Short mmCIF file of C-alpha atoms in Angstrom, two decimals:
data_model
loop_
_atom_site.label_atom_id
_atom_site.label_comp_id
_atom_site.label_asym_id
_atom_site.label_seq_id
_atom_site.Cartn_x
_atom_site.Cartn_y
_atom_site.Cartn_z
CA MET A 1 -19.81 -12.46 1.40
CA VAL A 2 -18.22 -9.27 1.37
CA ARG A 3 -16.69 -7.38 -1.65
CA LEU A 4 -13.71 -5.25 -0.94
CA HIS A 5 -12.47 -2.39 -3.52
CA ALA A 6 -8.90 -1.42 -3.20
CA LEU A 7 -7.69 2.05 -5.05
CA VAL A 8 -4.05 1.49 -5.39
CA GLU A 9 -1.07 3.55 -6.28
CA GLY A 10 0.39 1.60 -9.35
CA GLN A 11 0.56 -1.53 -11.25
CA THR A 12 2.79 -3.17 -8.29
CA GLU A 13 0.11 -2.50 -5.75
CA GLU A 14 -2.73 -3.88 -7.98
CA SER A 15 -0.52 -6.98 -8.63
CA PHE A 16 -0.01 -7.41 -4.84
CA ILE A 17 -3.72 -7.02 -4.17
CA ASN A 18 -4.88 -9.37 -6.82
CA GLU A 19 -2.48 -12.06 -6.44
CA ILE A 20 -1.35 -12.10 -2.97
CA LEU A 21 -3.81 -10.44 -0.71
CA ALA A 22 -7.26 -11.52 -2.86
CA PRO A 23 -6.54 -15.09 -2.52
CA GLU A 24 -5.84 -15.07 1.27
CA LEU A 25 -8.79 -13.21 2.06
CA ALA A 26 -11.30 -15.12 -0.32
CA THR A 27 -11.00 -17.75 2.03
CA SER A 28 -12.91 -15.66 4.56
CA LEU A 29 -15.29 -14.85 1.95
CA VAL A 30 -13.96 -11.58 1.27
CA PHE A 31 -13.61 -11.11 -2.33
CA VAL A 32 -11.15 -8.30 -3.42
CA ASP A 33 -10.62 -6.24 -6.56
CA ALA A 34 -7.94 -3.55 -7.25
CA ARG A 35 -8.21 -0.35 -9.39
CA THR A 36 -5.28 1.65 -10.02
CA LEU A 37 -5.42 5.33 -9.67
CA THR A 38 -5.92 7.42 -12.53
CA THR A 39 -3.26 10.00 -12.76
CA GLY A 40 -4.03 12.01 -16.14
CA ARG A 41 -4.70 11.49 -19.74
CA LYS A 42 -2.57 11.64 -22.84
CA HIS A 43 -3.99 11.13 -26.35
CA GLY A 44 -7.32 10.28 -25.05
CA LYS A 45 -6.29 7.56 -23.13
CA ALA A 46 -5.88 7.38 -19.37
CA GLN A 47 -2.75 7.23 -17.62
CA LYS A 48 -2.20 5.21 -14.62
CA GLY A 49 0.08 4.66 -11.80
CA GLY A 50 2.64 7.06 -9.97
CA GLY A 51 2.16 10.04 -7.96
CA ALA A 52 -1.06 12.04 -7.87
CA SER A 53 -2.85 14.74 -6.02
CA TYR A 54 -4.97 14.06 -3.19
CA ASP A 55 -7.88 16.00 -5.22
CA ARG A 56 -7.43 13.24 -7.78
CA VAL A 57 -7.42 10.42 -5.09
CA ARG A 58 -10.48 11.70 -3.48
CA ARG A 59 -12.24 12.17 -6.56
CA GLU A 60 -11.57 8.65 -8.05
CA LEU A 61 -12.46 7.08 -4.45
CA VAL A 62 -15.64 8.75 -4.07
CA ARG A 63 -16.97 8.33 -7.58
CA TRP A 64 -16.20 4.52 -7.12
CA MET A 65 -17.87 4.38 -3.44
CA LYS A 66 -21.17 6.19 -5.03
CA GLU A 67 -21.21 3.74 -7.87
CA ASP A 68 -21.31 0.66 -5.34
CA GLN A 69 -23.12 1.50 -2.34
CA GLY A 70 -24.29 -2.11 -1.65
CA HIS A 71 -24.22 -3.13 2.10
CA ASP A 72 -21.54 -5.91 1.37
CA SER A 73 -19.27 -3.59 -0.31
CA TRP A 74 -16.14 -2.06 1.62
CA PHE A 75 -13.31 0.18 0.36
CA THR A 76 -9.56 0.44 1.15
CA THR A 77 -6.41 2.15 -0.41
CA MET A 78 -2.70 1.23 -0.86
CA PHE A 79 -0.47 4.32 -1.30
CA ASP A 80 3.00 4.87 -0.26
CA PHE A 81 3.90 7.25 2.50
CA TYR A 82 7.08 7.97 0.52
CA ARG A 83 6.63 11.20 -1.76
CA LEU A 84 2.94 11.16 -0.60
CA ASP A 85 1.41 14.30 -2.03
CA THR A 86 1.33 17.05 0.61
CA SER A 87 -2.26 18.20 -0.04
CA PHE A 88 -3.61 14.66 1.84
CA PRO A 89 -5.60 16.04 4.74
CA GLY A 90 -4.00 16.89 7.81
CA PHE A 91 -0.70 16.67 6.15
CA ASP A 92 1.11 19.36 7.90
CA ASN A 93 0.10 18.57 11.10
CA CYS A 94 0.56 14.96 10.89
CA MET A 95 4.27 15.45 9.83
CA LYS A 96 4.77 17.20 13.13
CA LYS A 97 4.47 13.66 14.90
CA ILE A 98 7.64 11.79 16.01
CA SER A 99 7.65 8.62 14.35
CA GLY A 100 7.02 7.36 10.80
CA LEU A 101 4.31 5.02 12.22
CA ALA A 102 2.51 7.80 14.06
CA ARG A 103 2.49 10.26 10.78
CA VAL A 104 0.89 7.33 8.86
CA GLU A 105 -1.64 6.44 11.32
CA CYS A 106 -2.33 10.22 11.74
CA LEU A 107 -2.67 10.54 7.71
CA GLU A 108 -5.13 7.42 7.59
CA THR A 109 -7.28 8.98 10.40
CA MET A 110 -7.80 12.27 8.66
CA PHE A 111 -8.10 10.45 5.17
CA ALA A 112 -10.94 8.61 6.53
CA ALA A 113 -12.54 11.74 8.27
CA ASP A 114 -12.55 13.64 5.17
CA ILE A 115 -14.04 10.87 3.14
CA LYS A 116 -16.92 10.50 5.56
CA GLN A 117 -17.78 14.23 5.18
CA VAL A 118 -18.80 13.33 1.76
CA PHE A 119 -21.66 10.75 2.50
CA GLN A 120 -24.66 10.99 4.73
CA ASN A 121 -25.56 7.25 4.75
CA GLY A 122 -23.12 4.02 5.97
CA VAL A 123 -20.92 4.00 2.76
CA SER A 124 -17.97 6.04 4.76
CA ARG A 125 -18.17 3.52 7.56
CA ARG A 126 -17.05 0.84 5.13
CA PHE A 127 -13.94 2.88 4.16
CA ILE A 128 -10.54 1.72 5.77
CA PRO A 129 -7.75 3.86 4.26
CA TYR A 130 -4.38 2.21 4.09
CA ILE A 131 -0.93 4.08 3.55
CA GLN A 132 2.07 1.88 3.34
CA LEU A 133 5.17 2.58 5.68
CA HIS A 134 7.45 3.75 3.85
CA GLU A 135 6.69 2.41 0.50
CA PHE A 136 5.73 -0.90 -1.21
CA GLU A 137 9.31 -2.06 -1.27
CA SER A 138 9.22 -1.95 2.59
CA LEU A 139 7.24 -5.27 2.53
CA VAL A 140 10.33 -7.04 0.80
CA TYR A 141 12.43 -6.27 3.68
CA ALA A 142 10.11 -8.43 5.84
CA ASP A 143 12.64 -11.42 4.54
CA PRO A 144 15.13 -10.46 2.37
CA ASN A 145 16.28 -13.84 2.04
CA SER A 146 13.16 -14.42 -0.40
CA LEU A 147 14.94 -12.40 -3.05
CA SER A 148 17.36 -15.35 -3.63
CA THR A 149 14.31 -17.40 -5.20
CA VAL A 150 14.29 -14.39 -7.87
CA ARG A 151 17.69 -13.02 -8.12
CA PRO A 152 20.23 -15.92 -7.04
CA TYR A 153 23.86 -15.02 -6.88
CA HIS A 154 23.20 -11.84 -4.75
CA ASP A 155 24.09 -13.11 -1.38
CA ASP A 156 26.21 -10.13 -0.18
CA ALA A 157 23.44 -7.65 -1.37
CA ILE A 158 20.80 -9.84 0.26
CA ALA A 159 23.08 -9.86 3.35
CA GLN A 160 23.29 -6.11 3.23
CA LEU A 161 19.42 -5.82 3.04
CA ILE A 162 19.21 -7.78 6.16
CA ARG A 163 21.72 -5.33 8.18
CA ILE A 164 19.67 -2.51 6.80
CA LYS A 165 16.58 -3.75 8.03
CA HIS A 166 18.19 -4.59 11.59
CA GLU A 167 19.63 -1.36 11.81
CA ALA A 168 16.29 0.29 11.23
CA GLY A 169 14.42 -1.64 13.75
CA GLY A 170 12.50 -3.61 10.99
CA ALA A 171 11.06 -3.60 7.61
CA GLU A 172 8.77 -0.72 7.87
CA LEU A 173 11.16 1.31 9.40
CA VAL A 174 13.61 1.30 6.61
CA ASP A 175 13.19 5.20 6.44
CA GLY A 176 11.92 7.19 3.41
CA GLY A 177 15.10 9.41 2.67
CA GLU A 178 15.82 10.33 -0.85
CA ASN A 179 18.81 8.18 -1.10
CA THR A 180 17.93 5.66 1.74
CA SER A 181 14.27 4.68 0.92
CA PRO A 182 13.85 0.72 0.54
CA SER A 183 13.57 0.95 -3.24
CA LYS A 184 16.73 3.00 -3.38
CA TRP A 185 18.60 0.45 -1.34
CA LEU A 186 17.09 -2.42 -3.62
CA ILE A 187 18.31 -0.54 -6.95
CA LYS A 188 21.54 0.43 -5.57
CA LEU A 189 22.51 -3.44 -4.17
CA ILE A 190 20.57 -5.00 -7.01
CA PRO A 191 20.88 -2.90 -10.04
CA ASP A 192 18.79 -5.11 -12.29
CA TYR A 193 16.15 -5.23 -9.37
CA ALA A 194 12.49 -5.31 -11.10
CA LYS A 195 9.99 -3.88 -8.75
CA LEU A 196 6.76 -5.26 -10.63
CA VAL A 197 8.37 -8.70 -11.00
CA ASP A 198 10.71 -9.51 -8.60
CA GLY A 199 9.07 -7.77 -5.35
CA ILE A 200 5.94 -9.60 -5.90
CA LEU A 201 7.57 -12.99 -6.58
CA ALA A 202 9.75 -12.49 -3.41
CA ILE A 203 6.48 -11.65 -1.37
CA LYS A 204 4.82 -14.59 -2.63
CA HIS A 205 7.70 -16.81 -1.69
CA MET A 206 7.86 -15.37 1.97
CA GLY A 207 4.16 -15.85 2.55
CA LEU A 208 1.54 -13.47 4.18
CA ALA A 209 2.10 -14.98 7.54
CA LYS A 210 5.93 -13.91 7.53
CA LEU A 211 4.80 -10.83 6.04
CA ARG A 212 2.19 -9.68 8.60
CA SER A 213 4.71 -11.08 11.56
CA GLU A 214 7.61 -8.58 10.32
CA CYS A 215 5.31 -5.61 9.26
CA PRO A 216 3.15 -4.46 12.07
CA HIS A 217 1.45 -1.64 10.60
CA PHE A 218 0.62 -3.96 7.33
CA ASP A 219 -0.67 -6.41 9.84
CA SER A 220 -2.67 -3.82 11.52
CA TRP A 221 -4.35 -3.18 8.18
CA ILE A 222 -5.19 -7.04 7.67
CA ASN A 223 -6.79 -7.13 10.99
CA ARG A 224 -8.99 -4.31 10.50
CA LEU A 225 -10.16 -5.30 7.06
CA THR A 226 -10.95 -8.88 8.24
CA ALA A 227 -12.21 -7.78 11.77
CA ALA A 228 -14.77 -5.03 10.04
CA THR A 229 -15.95 -7.37 6.92
CA SER A 230 -16.70 -10.06 9.25
CA ALA A 231 -18.90 -7.74 11.58
#
């Protein structure tokens, strides 16, 4: 049995981990829980979700890793590449890579290396960072037709999303431009699109197998998780 802790960017990612990823990995005796990053405090209450500095990400992740140093505990993350804080380790050098995928893989490598510096034991070895290319909504593009189950009568919009995906070369390659990111297209074409509800339901409908087949970087993450935790 393995316990996998995931530090995530927001409520949508937390729902994805708990409702979609956790049941799948539980069949392999990997039990997952998620925690949304605390981004500040207001009136004495923790504020969660949204962008945060790398310093805050690092501080919260390291604290959690120190809290649970059991041999059966692993850690991962789920943050968007889109608008990722520029203070992430190696950010400037990683941005020199030609492709979005190469940039994200570079950032993940530098992230893991930075966390490793904190620990002198095996805890850092059990950290597998993940940065979503380009943002959570990219996963919806794995099968835009799944949106018809939660947003019926949007056939034209769904057809355009399919076209955007094909023109980009894949779900994860719909770029991270200010006006052309996956979420911006969704909101533009389906104005009442609700990220937390519609995205999660659409992904549930398409299933994890479809998601993995259409999103190579996401699939690589799941492969790394399952291979590492079963070793």
